[in-house]
Amino acid sequence: MRIVGGERRGLTLRAPAGSTTRPTSDRARQALFDILMHASWGGRELLHDATVLDAFAGTAALGLEALSRGATQAWFMEQNAVARAIMAANIATARFSDRVRVLSCDVLRPPRAAGPVTIAFLDPPYGQDLVPRGVAALQRAGWIGPDTIIVAETGADEPPLTVETPLISRRFGAAMMTIWRPGHASELKTPRAS
C-alpha cells in the first residue's frame, strides 16, 4: 500500500496484519482522488488548503493521500489501538505530524468540532450500517456541514446507500464509493433487508 499522488507519491504505508483493518486499495484511492480532482463540483481547489476528516481511519491512507495532494490539515478518528499505532507510524513516515490530529474515539460518539471540515471520508467496517449512523453523529457534533463533501465506502454487495442527489456513486472491485453534500440531499438511509 502506498500514497498514489501528490508530494508524497510512492511512499509505502504500513497496514495491520489480519482482516480487522481493511484499507482502501491503491487503485480505488487513485480513482477516488481522480474524481475529486476532475469533477465539475471538485477540482484542485477542493483539496488545496482543505481540512479533511478520515473517520474509521485505520491506516490513515485516505487522509494522508489528501494531505499529499494539498490539504492543510487532517483529523483521524480511530478507536482500535493496533490501528492507531500503525497510523502513527504512517503519519511519521509521511512527515505530516504537524498537520494532523489523531482522536482515539468512536465515530458514533465524536467530540465536538470547531467547525465543519471540507471533506469527510468514512470507510467503516462493511456490513454494520455504520455510514448513516456515523454521518448523523458527525453532523450533530459539527464535523459535517451542508457544504462538506462526504465520501463513503461500503461493500459493493451491501444494500446501496440512499442519497437523494449523490454527486457520484461508483463501484471499485469489492467497494462502492458514494459521494454527496448533505446540504443537497435528504436524510441518508440504508434500506433494510426484509
PDB file of C-alpha atoms in Angstrom:
ATOM      1  CA  MET A   1       0.000   0.000   0.000  1.00  0.00           C
ATOM      2  CA  ARG A   2       1.330   3.432  -0.910  1.00  0.00           C
ATOM      3  CA  ILE A   3       0.385   7.068  -1.391  1.00  0.00           C
ATOM      4  CA  VAL A   4      -0.571   7.296  -5.055  1.00  0.00           C
ATOM      5  CA  GLY A   5      -0.372  11.032  -5.791  1.00  0.00           C
ATOM      6  CA  GLY A   6       0.915  14.429  -4.760  1.00  0.00           C
ATOM      7  CA  GLU A   7       4.090  15.423  -2.924  1.00  0.00           C
ATOM      8  CA  ARG A   8       4.472  12.060  -1.115  1.00  0.00           C
ATOM      9  CA  ARG A   9       3.604   9.929  -4.158  1.00  0.00           C
ATOM     10  CA  GLY A  10       5.072   6.424  -3.963  1.00  0.00           C
ATOM     11  CA  LEU A  11       5.575   6.469  -0.187  1.00  0.00           C
ATOM     12  CA  THR A  12       4.910   2.997   1.243  1.00  0.00           C
ATOM     13  CA  LEU A  13       2.372   2.785   4.079  1.00  0.00           C
ATOM     14  CA  ARG A  14       2.003   0.007   6.650  1.00  0.00           C
ATOM     15  CA  ALA A  15      -1.195  -1.909   7.346  1.00  0.00           C
ATOM     16  CA  PRO A  16      -2.024  -4.152  10.311  1.00  0.00           C
ATOM     17  CA  ALA A  17      -1.928  -7.897   9.743  1.00  0.00           C
ATOM     18  CA  GLY A  18      -5.218  -9.749   9.614  1.00  0.00           C
ATOM     19  CA  SER A  19      -8.653  -8.616   8.480  1.00  0.00           C
ATOM     20  CA  THR A  20      -9.635  -6.220  11.286  1.00  0.00           C
ATOM     21  CA  THR A  21      -8.477  -3.227   9.240  1.00  0.00           C
ATOM     22  CA  ARG A  22      -9.326  -3.152   5.520  1.00  0.00           C
ATOM     23  CA  PRO A  23      -7.520  -0.262   3.796  1.00  0.00           C
ATOM     24  CA  THR A  24      -8.915   1.215   0.601  1.00  0.00           C
ATOM     25  CA  SER A  25      -6.877  -0.256  -2.260  1.00  0.00           C
ATOM     26  CA  ASP A  26      -4.332   1.898  -4.103  1.00  0.00           C
ATOM     27  CA  ARG A  27      -6.366   1.550  -7.299  1.00  0.00           C
ATOM     28  CA  ALA A  28      -9.627   2.638  -5.649  1.00  0.00           C
ATOM     29  CA  ARG A  29      -7.868   5.543  -3.881  1.00  0.00           C
ATOM     30  CA  GLN A  30      -6.332   6.688  -7.182  1.00  0.00           C
ATOM     31  CA  ALA A  31      -9.736   6.558  -8.896  1.00  0.00           C
ATOM     32  CA  LEU A  32     -11.415   8.357  -5.993  1.00  0.00           C
ATOM     33  CA  PHE A  33      -8.907  11.216  -5.966  1.00  0.00           C
ATOM     34  CA  ASP A  34      -9.073  11.459  -9.772  1.00  0.00           C
ATOM     35  CA  ILE A  35     -12.817  12.016  -9.355  1.00  0.00           C
ATOM     36  CA  LEU A  36     -12.305  14.616  -6.611  1.00  0.00           C
ATOM     37  CA  MET A  37      -9.678  16.463  -8.677  1.00  0.00           C
ATOM     38  CA  HIS A  38     -11.540  16.456 -12.007  1.00  0.00           C
ATOM     39  CA  ALA A  39     -15.278  16.548 -11.255  1.00  0.00           C
ATOM     40  CA  SER A  40     -17.183  19.749 -12.056  1.00  0.00           C
ATOM     41  CA  TRP A  41     -18.065  20.078  -8.333  1.00  0.00           C
ATOM     42  CA  GLY A  42     -14.472  19.309  -7.254  1.00  0.00           C
ATOM     43  CA  GLY A  43     -11.154  20.319  -8.736  1.00  0.00           C
ATOM     44  CA  ARG A  44      -7.743  21.191  -7.377  1.00  0.00           C
ATOM     45  CA  GLU A  45      -9.237  23.998  -5.304  1.00  0.00           C
ATOM     46  CA  LEU A  46     -11.346  21.449  -3.392  1.00  0.00           C
ATOM     47  CA  LEU A  47      -8.212  19.880  -1.878  1.00  0.00           C
ATOM     48  CA  HIS A  48      -5.998  22.966  -1.781  1.00  0.00           C
ATOM     49  CA  ASP A  49      -5.960  24.225   1.827  1.00  0.00           C
ATOM     50  CA  ALA A  50      -8.754  21.780   2.737  1.00  0.00           C
ATOM     51  CA  THR A  51      -9.406  20.403   6.192  1.00  0.00           C
ATOM     52  CA  VAL A  52     -10.273  16.711   5.998  1.00  0.00           C
ATOM     53  CA  LEU A  53     -11.667  14.141   8.393  1.00  0.00           C
ATOM     54  CA  ASP A  54     -10.699  10.490   7.988  1.00  0.00           C
ATOM     55  CA  ALA A  55     -13.282   8.704  10.135  1.00  0.00           C
ATOM     56  CA  PHE A  56     -12.799   4.984  10.847  1.00  0.00           C
ATOM     57  CA  ALA A  57      -9.261   5.918   9.760  1.00  0.00           C
ATOM     58  CA  GLY A  58      -7.469   2.565  10.094  1.00  0.00           C
ATOM     59  CA  THR A  59      -4.105   3.107   8.387  1.00  0.00           C
ATOM     60  CA  ALA A  60      -4.825   6.827   7.694  1.00  0.00           C
ATOM     61  CA  ALA A  61      -4.345   6.237   3.944  1.00  0.00           C
ATOM     62  CA  LEU A  62      -7.252   8.452   2.821  1.00  0.00           C
ATOM     63  CA  GLY A  63      -6.286  11.414   4.994  1.00  0.00           C
ATOM     64  CA  LEU A  64      -2.587  11.085   4.138  1.00  0.00           C
ATOM     65  CA  GLU A  65      -3.472  10.960   0.448  1.00  0.00           C
ATOM     66  CA  ALA A  66      -5.447  14.205   0.859  1.00  0.00           C
ATOM     67  CA  LEU A  67      -2.514  15.862   2.667  1.00  0.00           C
ATOM     68  CA  SER A  68      -0.133  14.724  -0.073  1.00  0.00           C
ATOM     69  CA  ARG A  69      -2.426  16.386  -2.619  1.00  0.00           C
ATOM     70  CA  GLY A  70      -2.696  19.769  -0.903  1.00  0.00           C
ATOM     71  CA  ALA A  71      -4.961  19.562   2.150  1.00  0.00           C
ATOM     72  CA  THR A  72      -3.564  21.587   5.046  1.00  0.00           C
ATOM     73  CA  GLN A  73      -4.991  19.644   7.986  1.00  0.00           C
ATOM     74  CA  ALA A  74      -6.348  16.158   8.633  1.00  0.00           C
ATOM     75  CA  TRP A  75      -8.230  14.752  11.597  1.00  0.00           C
ATOM     76  CA  PHE A  76      -8.158  10.989  12.093  1.00  0.00           C
ATOM     77  CA  MET A  77     -10.724   9.125  14.218  1.00  0.00           C
ATOM     78  CA  GLU A  78      -9.894   5.550  15.215  1.00  0.00           C
ATOM     79  CA  GLN A  79     -10.714   3.593  18.367  1.00  0.00           C
ATOM     80  CA  ASN A  80      -8.653   0.445  17.657  1.00  0.00           C
ATOM     81  CA  ALA A  81      -5.270   0.714  19.433  1.00  0.00           C
ATOM     82  CA  VAL A  82      -3.401  -1.521  16.954  1.00  0.00           C
ATOM     83  CA  ALA A  83      -4.669   0.536  14.001  1.00  0.00           C
ATOM     84  CA  ARG A  84      -3.739   3.780  15.818  1.00  0.00           C
ATOM     85  CA  ALA A  85      -0.153   2.534  16.298  1.00  0.00           C
ATOM     86  CA  ILE A  86       0.150   1.730  12.564  1.00  0.00           C
ATOM     87  CA  MET A  87      -1.467   5.078  11.760  1.00  0.00           C
ATOM     88  CA  ALA A  88       1.066   6.927  13.937  1.00  0.00           C
ATOM     89  CA  ALA A  89       3.914   5.181  12.101  1.00  0.00           C
ATOM     90  CA  ASN A  90       2.406   6.081   8.711  1.00  0.00           C
ATOM     91  CA  ILE A  91       1.935   9.725   9.731  1.00  0.00           C
ATOM     92  CA  ALA A  92       5.557   9.913  10.932  1.00  0.00           C
ATOM     93  CA  THR A  93       6.870   8.225   7.765  1.00  0.00           C
ATOM     94  CA  ALA A  94       4.907  10.715   5.637  1.00  0.00           C
ATOM     95  CA  ARG A  95       6.302  13.594   7.755  1.00  0.00           C
ATOM     96  CA  PHE A  96       2.849  15.100   8.275  1.00  0.00           C
ATOM     97  CA  SER A  97       2.836  15.051  12.102  1.00  0.00           C
ATOM     98  CA  ASP A  98       2.491  18.844  12.329  1.00  0.00           C
ATOM     99  CA  ARG A  99      -0.637  18.810  10.126  1.00  0.00           C
ATOM    100  CA  VAL A 100      -2.668  16.044  11.785  1.00  0.00           C
ATOM    101  CA  ARG A 101      -4.669  15.303  14.900  1.00  0.00           C
ATOM    102  CA  VAL A 102      -5.438  11.718  15.894  1.00  0.00           C
ATOM    103  CA  LEU A 103      -8.539  11.237  18.022  1.00  0.00           C
ATOM    104  CA  SER A 104      -8.958   7.987  19.925  1.00  0.00           C
ATOM    105  CA  CYS A 105     -12.742   7.879  19.750  1.00  0.00           C
ATOM    106  CA  ASP A 106     -15.792   6.094  18.467  1.00  0.00           C
ATOM    107  CA  VAL A 107     -17.051   7.856  15.329  1.00  0.00           C
ATOM    108  CA  LEU A 108     -20.597   7.286  16.615  1.00  0.00           C
ATOM    109  CA  ARG A 109     -19.709   9.390  19.705  1.00  0.00           C
ATOM    110  CA  PRO A 110     -17.299  12.020  18.355  1.00  0.00           C
ATOM    111  CA  PRO A 111     -16.095  15.064  20.274  1.00  0.00           C
ATOM    112  CA  ARG A 112     -17.432  18.496  19.308  1.00  0.00           C
ATOM    113  CA  ALA A 113     -15.736  20.032  16.275  1.00  0.00           C
ATOM    114  CA  ALA A 114     -14.517  23.613  15.983  1.00  0.00           C
ATOM    115  CA  GLY A 115     -16.300  23.744  12.635  1.00  0.00           C
ATOM    116  CA  PRO A 116     -17.167  21.617   9.621  1.00  0.00           C
ATOM    117  CA  VAL A 117     -14.439  20.017   7.532  1.00  0.00           C
ATOM    118  CA  THR A 118     -14.115  20.402   3.762  1.00  0.00           C
ATOM    119  CA  ILE A 119     -14.136  16.647   3.058  1.00  0.00           C
ATOM    120  CA  ALA A 120     -15.185  13.784   5.333  1.00  0.00           C
ATOM    121  CA  PHE A 121     -14.013  10.274   4.434  1.00  0.00           C
ATOM    122  CA  LEU A 122     -15.961   7.410   6.035  1.00  0.00           C
ATOM    123  CA  ASP A 123     -14.559   3.933   5.430  1.00  0.00           C
ATOM    124  CA  PRO A 124     -16.022   1.798   8.223  1.00  0.00           C
ATOM    125  CA  PRO A 125     -16.106  -1.979   8.527  1.00  0.00           C
ATOM    126  CA  TYR A 126     -18.536  -3.337   5.946  1.00  0.00           C
ATOM    127  CA  GLY A 127     -21.973  -4.725   6.739  1.00  0.00           C
ATOM    128  CA  GLN A 128     -22.670  -2.874  10.003  1.00  0.00           C
ATOM    129  CA  ASP A 129     -24.752   0.079   8.754  1.00  0.00           C
ATOM    130  CA  LEU A 130     -22.091   2.455  10.107  1.00  0.00           C
ATOM    131  CA  VAL A 131     -22.126   5.113   7.374  1.00  0.00           C
ATOM    132  CA  PRO A 132     -25.626   6.530   8.077  1.00  0.00           C
ATOM    133  CA  ARG A 133     -25.077   6.434  11.842  1.00  0.00           C
ATOM    134  CA  GLY A 134     -21.582   7.896  11.517  1.00  0.00           C
ATOM    135  CA  VAL A 135     -22.757  10.750   9.284  1.00  0.00           C
ATOM    136  CA  ALA A 136     -25.594  11.582  11.689  1.00  0.00           C
ATOM    137  CA  ALA A 137     -23.241  11.610  14.701  1.00  0.00           C
ATOM    138  CA  LEU A 138     -20.656  13.732  12.895  1.00  0.00           C
ATOM    139  CA  GLN A 139     -23.327  16.209  11.797  1.00  0.00           C
ATOM    140  CA  ARG A 140     -24.631  16.550  15.366  1.00  0.00           C
ATOM    141  CA  ALA A 141     -21.079  17.183  16.610  1.00  0.00           C
ATOM    142  CA  GLY A 142     -20.391  19.844  13.953  1.00  0.00           C
ATOM    143  CA  TRP A 143     -17.819  17.960  11.842  1.00  0.00           C
ATOM    144  CA  ILE A 144     -20.082  17.829   8.774  1.00  0.00           C
ATOM    145  CA  GLY A 145     -21.844  20.933   7.478  1.00  0.00           C
ATOM    146  CA  PRO A 146     -24.149  21.433   4.483  1.00  0.00           C
ATOM    147  CA  ASP A 147     -21.241  22.019   2.077  1.00  0.00           C
ATOM    148  CA  THR A 148     -18.939  19.249   3.343  1.00  0.00           C
ATOM    149  CA  ILE A 149     -18.153  16.690   0.656  1.00  0.00           C
ATOM    150  CA  ILE A 150     -18.830  13.239   2.139  1.00  0.00           C
ATOM    151  CA  VAL A 151     -17.010  10.258   0.651  1.00  0.00           C
ATOM    152  CA  ALA A 152     -18.368   6.957   1.961  1.00  0.00           C
ATOM    153  CA  GLU A 153     -17.081   3.479   1.185  1.00  0.00           C
ATOM    154  CA  THR A 154     -19.364   0.498   1.660  1.00  0.00           C
ATOM    155  CA  GLY A 155     -19.231  -3.084   0.436  1.00  0.00           C
ATOM    156  CA  ALA A 156     -20.391  -3.480  -3.156  1.00  0.00           C
ATOM    157  CA  ASP A 157     -22.597  -6.397  -2.069  1.00  0.00           C
ATOM    158  CA  GLU A 158     -24.369  -4.315   0.628  1.00  0.00           C
ATOM    159  CA  PRO A 159     -27.669  -2.518   0.021  1.00  0.00           C
ATOM    160  CA  PRO A 160     -26.764   0.795  -1.627  1.00  0.00           C
ATOM    161  CA  LEU A 161     -26.761   3.992   0.388  1.00  0.00           C
ATOM    162  CA  THR A 162     -29.856   6.015  -0.374  1.00  0.00           C
ATOM    163  CA  VAL A 163     -28.879   9.597  -1.076  1.00  0.00           C
ATOM    164  CA  GLU A 164     -31.383  11.775  -2.918  1.00  0.00           C
ATOM    165  CA  THR A 165     -28.804  13.604  -5.019  1.00  0.00           C
ATOM    166  CA  PRO A 166     -25.435  11.830  -4.958  1.00  0.00           C
ATOM    167  CA  LEU A 167     -22.626  13.586  -6.749  1.00  0.00           C
ATOM    168  CA  ILE A 168     -21.371  10.178  -7.811  1.00  0.00           C
ATOM    169  CA  SER A 169     -21.769   6.523  -6.876  1.00  0.00           C
ATOM    170  CA  ARG A 170     -19.259   4.111  -8.360  1.00  0.00           C
ATOM    171  CA  ARG A 171     -18.067   0.566  -7.776  1.00  0.00           C
ATOM    172  CA  PHE A 172     -14.368  -0.249  -7.395  1.00  0.00           C
ATOM    173  CA  GLY A 173     -13.988  -4.027  -7.074  1.00  0.00           C
ATOM    174  CA  ALA A 174     -15.458  -5.053  -3.696  1.00  0.00           C
ATOM    175  CA  ALA A 175     -16.038  -1.413  -2.706  1.00  0.00           C
ATOM    176  CA  MET A 176     -18.813   1.047  -3.527  1.00  0.00           C
ATOM    177  CA  MET A 177     -17.938   4.750  -3.231  1.00  0.00           C
ATOM    178  CA  THR A 178     -20.761   7.243  -2.769  1.00  0.00           C
ATOM    179  CA  ILE A 179     -20.054  10.974  -2.709  1.00  0.00           C
ATOM    180  CA  TRP A 180     -22.532  13.705  -1.756  1.00  0.00           C
ATOM    181  CA  ARG A 181     -23.061  17.001   0.048  1.00  0.00           C
ATOM    182  CA  PRO A 182     -25.563  16.799   2.921  1.00  0.00           C
ATOM    183  CA  GLY A 183     -26.963  20.256   2.157  1.00  0.00           C
ATOM    184  CA  HIS A 184     -28.003  18.908  -1.232  1.00  0.00           C
ATOM    185  CA  ALA A 185     -29.550  15.590  -0.168  1.00  0.00           C
ATOM    186  CA  SER A 186     -32.277  14.267   2.058  1.00  0.00           C
ATOM    187  CA  GLU A 187     -31.569  12.278   5.215  1.00  0.00           C
ATOM    188  CA  LEU A 188     -29.236   9.378   4.482  1.00  0.00           C
ATOM    189  CA  LYS A 189     -30.825   5.987   4.968  1.00  0.00           C
ATOM    190  CA  THR A 190     -29.742   2.443   4.255  1.00  0.00           C
ATOM    191  CA  PRO A 191     -32.514   0.133   3.033  1.00  0.00           C
ATOM    192  CA  ARG A 192     -33.165  -2.732   5.414  1.00  0.00           C
ATOM    193  CA  ALA A 193     -33.433  -6.249   4.037  1.00  0.00           C
ATOM    194  CA  SER A 194     -36.883  -7.725   4.677  1.00  0.00           C
TER     195      SER A 194
END
